[in-house]
Short mmCIF file of N, CA, C and O in Angstrom, two decimals:
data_model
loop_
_atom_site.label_atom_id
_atom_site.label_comp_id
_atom_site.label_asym_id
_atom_site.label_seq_id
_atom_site.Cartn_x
_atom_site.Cartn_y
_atom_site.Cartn_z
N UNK Y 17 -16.92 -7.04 -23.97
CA UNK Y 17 -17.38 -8.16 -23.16
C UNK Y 17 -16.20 -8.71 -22.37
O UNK Y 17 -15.12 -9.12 -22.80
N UNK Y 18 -16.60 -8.62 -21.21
CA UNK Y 18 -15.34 -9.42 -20.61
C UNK Y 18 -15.07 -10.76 -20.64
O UNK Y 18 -15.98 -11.57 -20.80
N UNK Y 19 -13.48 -11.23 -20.44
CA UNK Y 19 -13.27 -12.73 -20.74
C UNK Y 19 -13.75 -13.33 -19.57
O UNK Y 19 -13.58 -12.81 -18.46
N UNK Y 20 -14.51 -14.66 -19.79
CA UNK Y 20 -14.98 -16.07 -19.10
C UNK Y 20 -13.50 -16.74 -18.81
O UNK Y 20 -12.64 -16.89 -19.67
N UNK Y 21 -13.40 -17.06 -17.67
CA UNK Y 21 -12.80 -18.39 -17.42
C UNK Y 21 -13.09 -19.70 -16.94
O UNK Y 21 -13.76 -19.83 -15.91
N UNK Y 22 -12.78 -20.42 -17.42
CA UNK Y 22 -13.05 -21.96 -16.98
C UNK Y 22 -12.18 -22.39 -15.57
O UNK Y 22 -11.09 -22.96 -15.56
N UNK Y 23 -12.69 -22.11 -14.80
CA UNK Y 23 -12.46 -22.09 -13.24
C UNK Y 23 -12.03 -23.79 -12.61
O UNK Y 23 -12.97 -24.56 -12.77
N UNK Y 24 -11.31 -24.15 -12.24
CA UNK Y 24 -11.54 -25.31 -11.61
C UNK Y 24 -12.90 -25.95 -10.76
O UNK Y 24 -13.39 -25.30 -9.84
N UNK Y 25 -13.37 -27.11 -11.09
CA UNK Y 25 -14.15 -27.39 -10.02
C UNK Y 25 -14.05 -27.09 -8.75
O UNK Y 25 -14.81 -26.38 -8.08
N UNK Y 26 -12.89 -27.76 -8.36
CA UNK Y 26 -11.88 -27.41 -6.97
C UNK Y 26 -12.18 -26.36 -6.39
O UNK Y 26 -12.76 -26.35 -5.31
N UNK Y 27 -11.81 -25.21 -7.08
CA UNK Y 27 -11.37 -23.95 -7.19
C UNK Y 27 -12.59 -23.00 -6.96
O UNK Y 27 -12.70 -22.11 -6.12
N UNK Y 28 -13.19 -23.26 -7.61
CA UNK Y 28 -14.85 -23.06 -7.54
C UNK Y 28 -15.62 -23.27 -6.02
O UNK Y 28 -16.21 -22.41 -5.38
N UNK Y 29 -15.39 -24.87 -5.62
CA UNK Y 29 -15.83 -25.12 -4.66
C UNK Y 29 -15.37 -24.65 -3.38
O UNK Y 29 -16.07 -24.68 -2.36
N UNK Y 30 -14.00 -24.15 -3.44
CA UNK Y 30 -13.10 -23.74 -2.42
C UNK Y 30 -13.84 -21.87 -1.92
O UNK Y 30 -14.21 -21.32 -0.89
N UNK Y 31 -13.72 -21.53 -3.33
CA UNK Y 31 -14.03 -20.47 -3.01
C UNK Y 31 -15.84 -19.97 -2.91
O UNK Y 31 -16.11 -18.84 -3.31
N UNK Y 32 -16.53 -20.52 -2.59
CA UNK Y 32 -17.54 -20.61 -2.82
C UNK Y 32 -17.67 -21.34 -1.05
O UNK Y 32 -18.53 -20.67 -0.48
N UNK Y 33 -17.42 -21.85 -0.60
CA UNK Y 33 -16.83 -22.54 0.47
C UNK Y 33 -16.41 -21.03 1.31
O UNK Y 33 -17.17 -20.40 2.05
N UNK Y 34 -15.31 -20.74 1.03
CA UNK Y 34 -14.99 -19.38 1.40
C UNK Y 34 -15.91 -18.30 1.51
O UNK Y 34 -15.80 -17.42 2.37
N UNK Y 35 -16.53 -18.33 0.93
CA UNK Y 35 -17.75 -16.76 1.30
C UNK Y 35 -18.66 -17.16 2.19
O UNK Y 35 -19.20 -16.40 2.99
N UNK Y 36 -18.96 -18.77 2.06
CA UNK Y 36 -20.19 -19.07 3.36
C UNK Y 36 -19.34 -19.30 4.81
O UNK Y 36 -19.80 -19.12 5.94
N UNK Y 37 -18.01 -19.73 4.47
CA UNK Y 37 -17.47 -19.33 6.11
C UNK Y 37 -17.57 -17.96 6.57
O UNK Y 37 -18.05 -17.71 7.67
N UNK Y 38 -17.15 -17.05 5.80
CA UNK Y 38 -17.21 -16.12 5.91
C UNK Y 38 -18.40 -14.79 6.08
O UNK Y 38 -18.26 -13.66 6.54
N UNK Y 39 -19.21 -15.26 5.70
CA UNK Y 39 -20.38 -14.62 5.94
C UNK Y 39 -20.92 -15.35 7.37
O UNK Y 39 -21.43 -14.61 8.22
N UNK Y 40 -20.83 -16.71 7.61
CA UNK Y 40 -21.41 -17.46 8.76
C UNK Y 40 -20.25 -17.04 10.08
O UNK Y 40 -20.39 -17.39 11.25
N UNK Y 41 -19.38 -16.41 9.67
CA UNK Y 41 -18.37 -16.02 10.97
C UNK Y 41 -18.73 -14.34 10.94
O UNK Y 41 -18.64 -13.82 12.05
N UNK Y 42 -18.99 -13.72 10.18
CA UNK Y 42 -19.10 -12.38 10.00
C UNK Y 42 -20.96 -12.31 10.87
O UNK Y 42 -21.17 -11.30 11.56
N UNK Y 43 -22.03 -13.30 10.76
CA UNK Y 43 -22.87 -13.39 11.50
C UNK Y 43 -22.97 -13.64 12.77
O UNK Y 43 -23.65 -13.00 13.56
N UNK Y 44 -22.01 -14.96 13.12
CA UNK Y 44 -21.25 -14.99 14.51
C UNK Y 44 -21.19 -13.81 15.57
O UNK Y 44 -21.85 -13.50 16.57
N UNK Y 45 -19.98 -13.25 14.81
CA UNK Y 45 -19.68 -12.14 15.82
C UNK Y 45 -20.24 -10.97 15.93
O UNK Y 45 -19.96 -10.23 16.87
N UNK Y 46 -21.07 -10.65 15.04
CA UNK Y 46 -22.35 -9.62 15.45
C UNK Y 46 -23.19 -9.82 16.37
O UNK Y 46 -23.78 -8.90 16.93
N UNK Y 47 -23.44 -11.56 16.75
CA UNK Y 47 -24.35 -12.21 17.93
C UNK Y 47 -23.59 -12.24 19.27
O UNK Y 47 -24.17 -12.43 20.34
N UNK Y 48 -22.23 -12.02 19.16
CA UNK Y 48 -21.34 -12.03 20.14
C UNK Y 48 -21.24 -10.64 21.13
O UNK Y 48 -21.48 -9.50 20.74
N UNK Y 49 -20.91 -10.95 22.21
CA UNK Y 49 -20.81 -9.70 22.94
C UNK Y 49 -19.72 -8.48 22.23
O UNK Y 49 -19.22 -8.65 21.12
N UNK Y 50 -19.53 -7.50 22.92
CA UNK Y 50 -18.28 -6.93 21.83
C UNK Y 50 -17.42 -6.81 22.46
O UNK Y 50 -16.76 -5.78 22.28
N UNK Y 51 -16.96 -7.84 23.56
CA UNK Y 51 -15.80 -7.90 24.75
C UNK Y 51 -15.79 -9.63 24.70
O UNK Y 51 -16.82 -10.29 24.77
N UNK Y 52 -14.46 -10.20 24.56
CA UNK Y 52 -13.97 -11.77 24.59
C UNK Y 52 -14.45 -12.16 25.89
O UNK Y 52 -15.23 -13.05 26.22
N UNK Y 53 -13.61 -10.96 26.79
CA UNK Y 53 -13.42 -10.97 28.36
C UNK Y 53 -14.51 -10.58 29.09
O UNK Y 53 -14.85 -9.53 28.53
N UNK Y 54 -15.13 -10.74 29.83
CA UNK Y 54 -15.85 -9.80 30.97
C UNK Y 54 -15.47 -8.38 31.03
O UNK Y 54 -14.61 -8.10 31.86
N UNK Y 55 -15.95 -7.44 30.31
CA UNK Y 55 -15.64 -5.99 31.00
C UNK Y 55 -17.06 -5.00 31.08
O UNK Y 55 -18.07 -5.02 30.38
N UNK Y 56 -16.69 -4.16 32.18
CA UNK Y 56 -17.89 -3.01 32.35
C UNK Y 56 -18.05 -2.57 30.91
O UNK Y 56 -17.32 -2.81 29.94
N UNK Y 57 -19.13 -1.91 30.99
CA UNK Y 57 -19.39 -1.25 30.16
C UNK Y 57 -18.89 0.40 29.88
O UNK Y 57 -17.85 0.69 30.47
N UNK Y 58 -19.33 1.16 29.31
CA UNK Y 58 -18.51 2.67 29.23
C UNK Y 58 -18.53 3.38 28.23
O UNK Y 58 -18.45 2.94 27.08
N UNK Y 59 -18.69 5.08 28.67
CA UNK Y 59 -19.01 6.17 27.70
C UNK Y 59 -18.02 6.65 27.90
O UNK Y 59 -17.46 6.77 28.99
N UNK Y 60 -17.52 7.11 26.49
CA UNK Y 60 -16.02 8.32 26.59
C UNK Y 60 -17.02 9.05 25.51
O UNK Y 60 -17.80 8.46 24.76
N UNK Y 61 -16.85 10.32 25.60
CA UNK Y 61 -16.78 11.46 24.52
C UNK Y 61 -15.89 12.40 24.30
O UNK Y 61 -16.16 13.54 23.91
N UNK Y 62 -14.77 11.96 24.56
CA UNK Y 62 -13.60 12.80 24.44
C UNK Y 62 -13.21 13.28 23.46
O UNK Y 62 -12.97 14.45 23.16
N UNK Y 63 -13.05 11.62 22.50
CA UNK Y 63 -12.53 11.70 21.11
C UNK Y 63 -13.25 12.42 19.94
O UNK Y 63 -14.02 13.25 20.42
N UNK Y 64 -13.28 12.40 18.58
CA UNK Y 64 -14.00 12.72 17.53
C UNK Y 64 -15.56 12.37 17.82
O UNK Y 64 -16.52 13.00 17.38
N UNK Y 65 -15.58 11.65 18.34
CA UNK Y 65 -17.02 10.67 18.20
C UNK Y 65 -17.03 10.02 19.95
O UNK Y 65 -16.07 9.70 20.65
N UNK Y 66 -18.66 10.01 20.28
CA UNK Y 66 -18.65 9.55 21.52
C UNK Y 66 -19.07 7.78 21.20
O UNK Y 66 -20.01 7.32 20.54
N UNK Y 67 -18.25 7.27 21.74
CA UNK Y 67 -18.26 5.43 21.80
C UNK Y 67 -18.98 5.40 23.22
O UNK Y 67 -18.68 6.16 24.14
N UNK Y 68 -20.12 4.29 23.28
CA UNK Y 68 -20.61 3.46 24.49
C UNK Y 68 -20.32 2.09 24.06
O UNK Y 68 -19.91 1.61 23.00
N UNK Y 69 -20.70 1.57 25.32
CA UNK Y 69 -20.56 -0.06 25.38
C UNK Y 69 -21.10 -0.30 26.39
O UNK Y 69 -20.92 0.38 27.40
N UNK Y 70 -22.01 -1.50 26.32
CA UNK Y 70 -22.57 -2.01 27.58
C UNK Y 70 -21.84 -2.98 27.92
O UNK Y 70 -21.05 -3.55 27.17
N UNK Y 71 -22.06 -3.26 29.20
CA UNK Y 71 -21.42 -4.21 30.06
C UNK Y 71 -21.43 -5.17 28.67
O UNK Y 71 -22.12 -5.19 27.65
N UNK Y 72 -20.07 -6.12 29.29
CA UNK Y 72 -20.00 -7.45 28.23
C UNK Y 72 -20.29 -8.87 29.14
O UNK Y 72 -19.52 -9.00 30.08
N UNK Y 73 -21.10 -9.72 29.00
CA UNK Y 73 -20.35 -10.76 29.89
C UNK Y 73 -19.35 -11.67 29.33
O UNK Y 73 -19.33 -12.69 30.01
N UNK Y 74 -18.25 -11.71 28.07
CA UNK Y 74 -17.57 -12.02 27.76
C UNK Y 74 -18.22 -12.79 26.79
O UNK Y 74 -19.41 -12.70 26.50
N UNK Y 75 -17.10 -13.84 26.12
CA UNK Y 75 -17.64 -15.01 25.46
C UNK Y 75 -17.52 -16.68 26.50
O UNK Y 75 -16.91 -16.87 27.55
N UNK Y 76 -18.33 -17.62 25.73
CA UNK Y 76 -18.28 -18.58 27.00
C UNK Y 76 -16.98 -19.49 25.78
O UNK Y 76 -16.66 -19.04 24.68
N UNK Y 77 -16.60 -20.40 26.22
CA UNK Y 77 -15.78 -21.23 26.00
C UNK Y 77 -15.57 -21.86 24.50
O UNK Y 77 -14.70 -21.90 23.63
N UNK Y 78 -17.12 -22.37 24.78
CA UNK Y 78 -18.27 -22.58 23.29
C UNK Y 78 -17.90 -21.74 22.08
O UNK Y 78 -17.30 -22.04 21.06
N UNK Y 79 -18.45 -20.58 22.52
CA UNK Y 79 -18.38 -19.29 21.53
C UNK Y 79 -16.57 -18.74 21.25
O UNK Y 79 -16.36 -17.99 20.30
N UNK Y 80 -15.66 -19.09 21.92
CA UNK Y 80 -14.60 -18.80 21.58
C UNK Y 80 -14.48 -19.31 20.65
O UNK Y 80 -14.44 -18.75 19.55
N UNK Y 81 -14.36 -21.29 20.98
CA UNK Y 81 -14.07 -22.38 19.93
C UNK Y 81 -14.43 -22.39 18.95
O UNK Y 81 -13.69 -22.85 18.09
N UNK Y 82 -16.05 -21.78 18.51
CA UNK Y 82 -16.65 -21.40 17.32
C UNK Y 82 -16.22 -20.56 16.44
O UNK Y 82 -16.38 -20.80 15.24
N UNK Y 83 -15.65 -19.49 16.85
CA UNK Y 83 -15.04 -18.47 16.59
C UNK Y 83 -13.63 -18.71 16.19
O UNK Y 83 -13.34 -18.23 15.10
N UNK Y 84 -12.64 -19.37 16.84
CA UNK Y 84 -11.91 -20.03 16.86
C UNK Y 84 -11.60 -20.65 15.23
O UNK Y 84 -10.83 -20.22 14.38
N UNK Y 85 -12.72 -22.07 15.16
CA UNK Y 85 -12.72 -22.88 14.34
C UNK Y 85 -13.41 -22.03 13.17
O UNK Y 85 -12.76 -22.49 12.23
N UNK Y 86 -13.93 -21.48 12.82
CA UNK Y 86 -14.75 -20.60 11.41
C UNK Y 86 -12.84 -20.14 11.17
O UNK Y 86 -12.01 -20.92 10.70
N UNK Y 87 -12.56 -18.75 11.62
CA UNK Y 87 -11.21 -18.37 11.42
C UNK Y 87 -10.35 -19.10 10.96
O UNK Y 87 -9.82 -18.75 9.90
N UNK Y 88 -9.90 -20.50 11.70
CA UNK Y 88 -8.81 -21.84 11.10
C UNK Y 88 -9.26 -21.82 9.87
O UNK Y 88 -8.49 -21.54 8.95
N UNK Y 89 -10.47 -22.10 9.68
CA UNK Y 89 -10.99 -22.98 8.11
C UNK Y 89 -11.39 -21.68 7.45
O UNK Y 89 -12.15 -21.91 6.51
N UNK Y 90 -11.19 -20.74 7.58
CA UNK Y 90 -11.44 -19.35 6.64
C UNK Y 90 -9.70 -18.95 6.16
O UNK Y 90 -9.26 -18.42 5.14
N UNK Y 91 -9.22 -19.32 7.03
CA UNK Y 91 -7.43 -19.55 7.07
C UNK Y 91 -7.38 -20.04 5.98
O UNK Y 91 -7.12 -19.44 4.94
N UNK Y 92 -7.67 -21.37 6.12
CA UNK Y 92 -7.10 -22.45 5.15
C UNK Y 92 -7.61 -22.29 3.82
O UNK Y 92 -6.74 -22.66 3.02
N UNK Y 93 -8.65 -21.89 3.24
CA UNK Y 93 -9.74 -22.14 2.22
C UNK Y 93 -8.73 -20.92 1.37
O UNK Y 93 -8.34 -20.89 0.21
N UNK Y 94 -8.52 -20.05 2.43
CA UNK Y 94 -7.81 -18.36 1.70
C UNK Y 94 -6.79 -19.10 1.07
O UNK Y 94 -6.69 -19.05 -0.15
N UNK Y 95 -5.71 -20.06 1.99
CA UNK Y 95 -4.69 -19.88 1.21
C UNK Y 95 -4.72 -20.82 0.42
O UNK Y 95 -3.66 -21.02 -0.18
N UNK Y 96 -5.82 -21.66 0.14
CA UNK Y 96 -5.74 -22.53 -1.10
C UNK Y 96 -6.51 -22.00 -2.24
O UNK Y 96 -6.37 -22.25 -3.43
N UNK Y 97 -7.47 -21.10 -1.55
CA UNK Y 97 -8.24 -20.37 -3.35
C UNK Y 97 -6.91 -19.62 -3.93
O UNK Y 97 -6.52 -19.68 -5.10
N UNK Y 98 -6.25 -18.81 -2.73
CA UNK Y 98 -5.44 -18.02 -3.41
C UNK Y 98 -3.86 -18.92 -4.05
O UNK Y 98 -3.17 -18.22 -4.80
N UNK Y 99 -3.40 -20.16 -3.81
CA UNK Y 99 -2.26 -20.54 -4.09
C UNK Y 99 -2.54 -22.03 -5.19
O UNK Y 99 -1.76 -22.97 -5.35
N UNK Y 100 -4.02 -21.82 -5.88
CA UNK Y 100 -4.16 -22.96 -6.16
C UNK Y 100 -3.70 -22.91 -7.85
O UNK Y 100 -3.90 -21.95 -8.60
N UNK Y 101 -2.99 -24.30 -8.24
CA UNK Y 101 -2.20 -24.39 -9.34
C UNK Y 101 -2.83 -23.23 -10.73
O UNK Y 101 -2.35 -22.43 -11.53
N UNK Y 102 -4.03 -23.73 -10.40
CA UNK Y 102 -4.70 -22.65 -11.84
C UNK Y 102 -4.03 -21.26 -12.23
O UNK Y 102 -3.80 -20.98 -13.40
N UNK Y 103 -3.78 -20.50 -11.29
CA UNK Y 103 -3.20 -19.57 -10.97
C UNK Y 103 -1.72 -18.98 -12.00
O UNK Y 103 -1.47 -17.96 -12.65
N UNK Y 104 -1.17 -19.95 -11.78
CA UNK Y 104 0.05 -20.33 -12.83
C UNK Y 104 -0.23 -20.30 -14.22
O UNK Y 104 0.75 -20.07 -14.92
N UNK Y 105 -1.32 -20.48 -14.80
CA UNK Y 105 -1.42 -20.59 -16.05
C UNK Y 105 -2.09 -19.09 -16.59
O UNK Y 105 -2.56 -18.75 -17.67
N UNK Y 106 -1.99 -18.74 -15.96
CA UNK Y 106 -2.37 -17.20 -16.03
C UNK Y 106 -1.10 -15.67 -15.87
O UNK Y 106 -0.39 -15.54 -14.88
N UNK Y 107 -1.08 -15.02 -16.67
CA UNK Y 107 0.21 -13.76 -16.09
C UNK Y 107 -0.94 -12.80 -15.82
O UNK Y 107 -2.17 -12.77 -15.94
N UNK Y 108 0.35 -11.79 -15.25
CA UNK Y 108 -0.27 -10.19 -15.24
C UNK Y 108 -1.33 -9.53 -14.82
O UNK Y 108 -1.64 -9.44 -13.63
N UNK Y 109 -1.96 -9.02 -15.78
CA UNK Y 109 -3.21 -8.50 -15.69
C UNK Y 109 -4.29 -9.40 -15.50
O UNK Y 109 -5.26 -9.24 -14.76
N UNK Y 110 -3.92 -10.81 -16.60
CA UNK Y 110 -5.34 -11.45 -16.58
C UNK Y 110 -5.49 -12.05 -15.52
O UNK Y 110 -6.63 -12.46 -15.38
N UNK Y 111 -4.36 -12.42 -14.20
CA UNK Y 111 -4.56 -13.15 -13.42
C UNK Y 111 -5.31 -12.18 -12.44
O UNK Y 111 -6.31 -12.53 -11.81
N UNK Y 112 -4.92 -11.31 -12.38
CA UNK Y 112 -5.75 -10.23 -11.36
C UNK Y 112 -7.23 -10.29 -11.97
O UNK Y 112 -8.09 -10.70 -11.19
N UNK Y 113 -7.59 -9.98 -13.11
CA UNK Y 113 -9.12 -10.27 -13.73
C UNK Y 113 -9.83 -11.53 -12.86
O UNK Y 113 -10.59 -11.54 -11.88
N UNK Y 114 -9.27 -12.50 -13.60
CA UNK Y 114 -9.60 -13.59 -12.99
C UNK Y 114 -9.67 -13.93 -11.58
O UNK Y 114 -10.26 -14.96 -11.26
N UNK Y 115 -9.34 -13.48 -11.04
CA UNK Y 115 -8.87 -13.88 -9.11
C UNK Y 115 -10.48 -13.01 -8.99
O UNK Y 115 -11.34 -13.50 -8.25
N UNK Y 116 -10.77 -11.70 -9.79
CA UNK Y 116 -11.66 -10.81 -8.95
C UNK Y 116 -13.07 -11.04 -9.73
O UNK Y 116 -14.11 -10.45 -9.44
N UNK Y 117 -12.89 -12.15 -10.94
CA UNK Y 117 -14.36 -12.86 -11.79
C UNK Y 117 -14.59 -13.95 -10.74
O UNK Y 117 -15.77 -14.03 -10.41
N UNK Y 118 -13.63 -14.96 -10.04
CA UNK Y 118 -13.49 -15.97 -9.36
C UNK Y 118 -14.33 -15.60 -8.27
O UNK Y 118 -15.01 -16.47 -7.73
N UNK Y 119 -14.39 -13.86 -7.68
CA UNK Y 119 -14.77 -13.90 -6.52
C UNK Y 119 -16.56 -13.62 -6.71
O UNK Y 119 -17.57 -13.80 -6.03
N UNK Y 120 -16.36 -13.29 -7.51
CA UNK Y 120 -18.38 -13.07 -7.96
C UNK Y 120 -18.87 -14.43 -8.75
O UNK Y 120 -19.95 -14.40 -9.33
N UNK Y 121 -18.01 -15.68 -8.77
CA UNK Y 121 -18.53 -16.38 -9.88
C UNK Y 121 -19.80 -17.42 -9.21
O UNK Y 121 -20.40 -18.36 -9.74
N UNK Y 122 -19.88 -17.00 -8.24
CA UNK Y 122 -21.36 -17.89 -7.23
C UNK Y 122 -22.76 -16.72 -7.50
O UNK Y 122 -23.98 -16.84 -7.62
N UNK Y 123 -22.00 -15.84 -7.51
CA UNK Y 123 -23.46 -14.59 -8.06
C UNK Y 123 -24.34 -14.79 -9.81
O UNK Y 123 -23.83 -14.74 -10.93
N UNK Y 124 -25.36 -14.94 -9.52
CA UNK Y 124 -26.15 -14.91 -10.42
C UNK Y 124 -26.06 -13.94 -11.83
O UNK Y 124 -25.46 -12.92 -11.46
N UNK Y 125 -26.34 -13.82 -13.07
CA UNK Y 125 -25.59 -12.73 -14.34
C UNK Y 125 -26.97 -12.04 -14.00
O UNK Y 125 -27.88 -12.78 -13.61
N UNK Y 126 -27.18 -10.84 -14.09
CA UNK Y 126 -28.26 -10.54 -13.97
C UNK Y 126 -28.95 -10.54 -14.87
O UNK Y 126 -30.04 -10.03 -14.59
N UNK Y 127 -28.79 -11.15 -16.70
CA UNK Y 127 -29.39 -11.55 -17.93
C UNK Y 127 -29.87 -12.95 -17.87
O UNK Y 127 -30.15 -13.67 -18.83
N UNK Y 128 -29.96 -13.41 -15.94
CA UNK Y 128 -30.46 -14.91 -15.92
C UNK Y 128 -31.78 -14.46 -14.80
O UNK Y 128 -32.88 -14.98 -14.64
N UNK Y 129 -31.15 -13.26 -14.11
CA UNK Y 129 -32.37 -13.03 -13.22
C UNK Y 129 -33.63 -12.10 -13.85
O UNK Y 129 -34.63 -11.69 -13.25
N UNK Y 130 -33.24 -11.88 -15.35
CA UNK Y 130 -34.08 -10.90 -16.00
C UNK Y 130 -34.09 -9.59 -15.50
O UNK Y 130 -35.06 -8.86 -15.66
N UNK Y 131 -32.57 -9.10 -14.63
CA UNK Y 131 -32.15 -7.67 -14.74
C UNK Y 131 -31.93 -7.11 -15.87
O UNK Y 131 -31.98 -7.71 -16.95
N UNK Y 132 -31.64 -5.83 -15.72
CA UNK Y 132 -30.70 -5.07 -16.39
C UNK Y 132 -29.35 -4.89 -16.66
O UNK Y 132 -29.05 -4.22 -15.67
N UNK Y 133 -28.23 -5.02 -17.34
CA UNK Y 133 -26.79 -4.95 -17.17
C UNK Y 133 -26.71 -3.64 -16.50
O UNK Y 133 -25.61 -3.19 -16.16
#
């Protein structure tokens, strides 16, 4: 059975915080053109694999800043899940355990959803 840790509230909330920026910026830019700038569009098949792209009309100003601001606060959240005191009370191996229980600890056990292990 693997070991439980008693996670900070904080710590918890930070990182938990962290996956919905992150999934809500990772949705973002799939809605986004796939050019910042204005550029034509274009087929090469030169390489391994043939790449297209349609025309882009860039991003507008809006959509930068959005983009922009998700990134800052996906910035910040990283380096406080990852530098936060809890951390310290942990060595070695178990701290690596823990950092990678920390990152599933918003996911459901599946002995609550009436899965299977």
């Amino acid at each position: 059975m693997a070991t439980t840790y008693d996670f900070p509230s904080d710590l918890l909330a930070g990182q938990e915080e962290l996956h919905q920026v992150r999934a809500e910026l990772s949705a973002l830019l799939k809605r986004l053109p796939w050019s910042v700038v204005p550029l034509d569009g274009f087929s090469d098949d030169n390489g391994w694999r043939k790449v297209e792209r349609p025309a882009s009309p860039g991003w507008t100003a809006d959509e930068q800043a959005e983009v922009e601001k998700l990134r800052q606060r996906e910035h910040e959240l990283a380096v406080f899940v990852s530098t936060h005191r809890y951390w310290s009370e942990l060595a070695g191996s178990e701290r690596v355990a823990a950092r990678s229980q920390l990152k599933h600890a918003h996911e459901v056990p599946p002995e609550e959803t009436g899965g299977t292990p």
